[in-house]
Amino acid sequence: QKFSLAVAVTMGVIYVVCAVFVVLWPDFALQLLGWLVHIVNVDKFAGDVQITFIGFSFGLLQIVVYTYVGALLFAWLHNKFMKR
């Protein structure tokens, strides 16, 4: 559980840094997203997206919970496979 918590907090920090990046440089952040998902004109799909406090909060909560559960599963599987 400590591993899962560490990974979840790490992803939470990365999420906050990403959100700040989007607020400060929205056009460049959108370009980076396009490169990441291989979409040339990503602005057609996400052009008018804005970060709100509620959206930021729910996104942060989701990323932390999903990462915690994923890391917990990963650690459990790792320990299970290491016993063999």
CSV table of C-alpha atoms in Angstrom, one decimal:
chain,number,residue,atom,x,y,z
A,1,GLN,CA,0.0,0.0,0.0
A,2,LYS,CA,2.9,2.4,0.6
A,3,PHE,CA,4.1,1.8,-3.0
A,4,SER,CA,0.6,2.5,-4.3
A,5,LEU,CA,0.3,5.7,-2.2
A,6,ALA,CA,3.7,6.9,-3.4
A,7,VAL,CA,2.8,6.3,-7.0
A,8,ALA,CA,-0.6,8.0,-6.6
A,9,VAL,CA,0.9,11.1,-5.0
A,10,THR,CA,3.5,11.3,-7.7
A,11,MET,CA,0.8,11.2,-10.4
A,12,GLY,CA,-1.2,13.8,-8.4
A,13,VAL,CA,1.9,16.1,-8.5
A,14,ILE,CA,2.4,15.5,-12.2
A,15,TYR,CA,-1.3,16.3,-12.8
A,16,VAL,CA,-1.0,19.6,-10.9
A,17,VAL,CA,2.1,20.5,-12.9
A,18,CYS,CA,0.3,19.7,-16.1
A,19,ALA,CA,-2.7,21.8,-15.2
A,20,VAL,CA,-0.4,24.8,-14.4
A,21,PHE,CA,1.3,24.2,-17.7
A,22,VAL,CA,-2.1,24.3,-19.5
A,23,VAL,CA,-3.1,27.5,-17.7
A,24,LEU,CA,0.2,29.3,-18.5
A,25,TRP,CA,0.7,28.0,-22.1
A,26,PRO,CA,-2.6,26.6,-23.4
A,27,ASP,CA,-1.7,26.6,-27.1
A,28,PHE,CA,1.5,24.8,-26.6
A,29,ALA,CA,-0.1,22.3,-24.2
A,30,LEU,CA,-2.7,21.6,-26.9
A,31,GLN,CA,0.0,21.0,-29.4
A,32,LEU,CA,1.8,18.6,-27.0
A,33,LEU,CA,-1.5,16.7,-26.6
A,34,GLY,CA,-1.8,16.4,-30.3
A,35,TRP,CA,1.7,15.0,-30.6
A,36,LEU,CA,1.0,12.6,-27.8
A,37,VAL,CA,-2.3,11.2,-29.3
A,38,HIS,CA,-1.2,11.5,-32.9
A,39,ILE,CA,-3.9,14.0,-33.9
A,40,VAL,CA,-2.8,16.7,-36.3
A,41,ASN,CA,-5.7,19.1,-35.6
A,42,VAL,CA,-6.4,18.4,-31.9
A,43,ASP,CA,-7.9,21.9,-31.5
A,44,LYS,CA,-11.0,20.6,-33.4
A,45,PHE,CA,-11.6,18.2,-30.5
A,46,ALA,CA,-10.4,20.1,-27.5
A,47,GLY,CA,-10.0,23.7,-28.7
A,48,ASP,CA,-12.3,25.5,-26.2
A,49,VAL,CA,-11.4,23.5,-23.1
A,50,GLN,CA,-10.8,25.5,-20.0
A,51,ILE,CA,-9.6,24.5,-16.6
A,52,THR,CA,-12.1,25.2,-13.8
A,53,PHE,CA,-11.6,24.6,-10.1
A,54,ILE,CA,-14.3,21.9,-10.0
A,55,GLY,CA,-12.8,20.2,-13.1
A,56,PHE,CA,-9.3,20.4,-11.8
A,57,SER,CA,-10.4,19.0,-8.4
A,58,PHE,CA,-12.4,16.0,-9.9
A,59,GLY,CA,-9.6,15.3,-12.3
A,60,LEU,CA,-7.0,15.3,-9.5
A,61,LEU,CA,-9.2,13.0,-7.4
A,62,GLN,CA,-9.7,10.6,-10.4
A,63,ILE,CA,-6.0,10.5,-11.3
A,64,VAL,CA,-5.0,9.8,-7.7
A,65,VAL,CA,-7.6,7.1,-7.2
A,66,TYR,CA,-7.1,5.4,-10.5
A,67,THR,CA,-3.3,5.4,-10.1
A,68,TYR,CA,-3.6,4.1,-6.5
A,69,VAL,CA,-5.8,1.2,-7.6
A,70,GLY,CA,-3.5,0.5,-10.6
A,71,ALA,CA,-0.4,0.5,-8.5
A,72,LEU,CA,-2.0,-1.6,-5.9
A,73,LEU,CA,-2.9,-4.2,-8.5
A,74,PHE,CA,0.6,-3.9,-10.0
A,75,ALA,CA,2.3,-4.5,-6.6
A,76,TRP,CA,0.0,-7.4,-5.8
A,77,LEU,CA,0.7,-9.1,-9.1
A,78,HIS,CA,4.4,-8.4,-8.7
A,79,ASN,CA,4.5,-10.0,-5.3
A,80,LYS,CA,2.5,-12.9,-6.5
A,81,PHE,CA,4.8,-13.6,-9.4
A,82,MET,CA,7.9,-13.2,-7.3
A,83,LYS,CA,6.8,-16.0,-5.0
A,84,ARG,CA,7.0,-18.5,-8.0
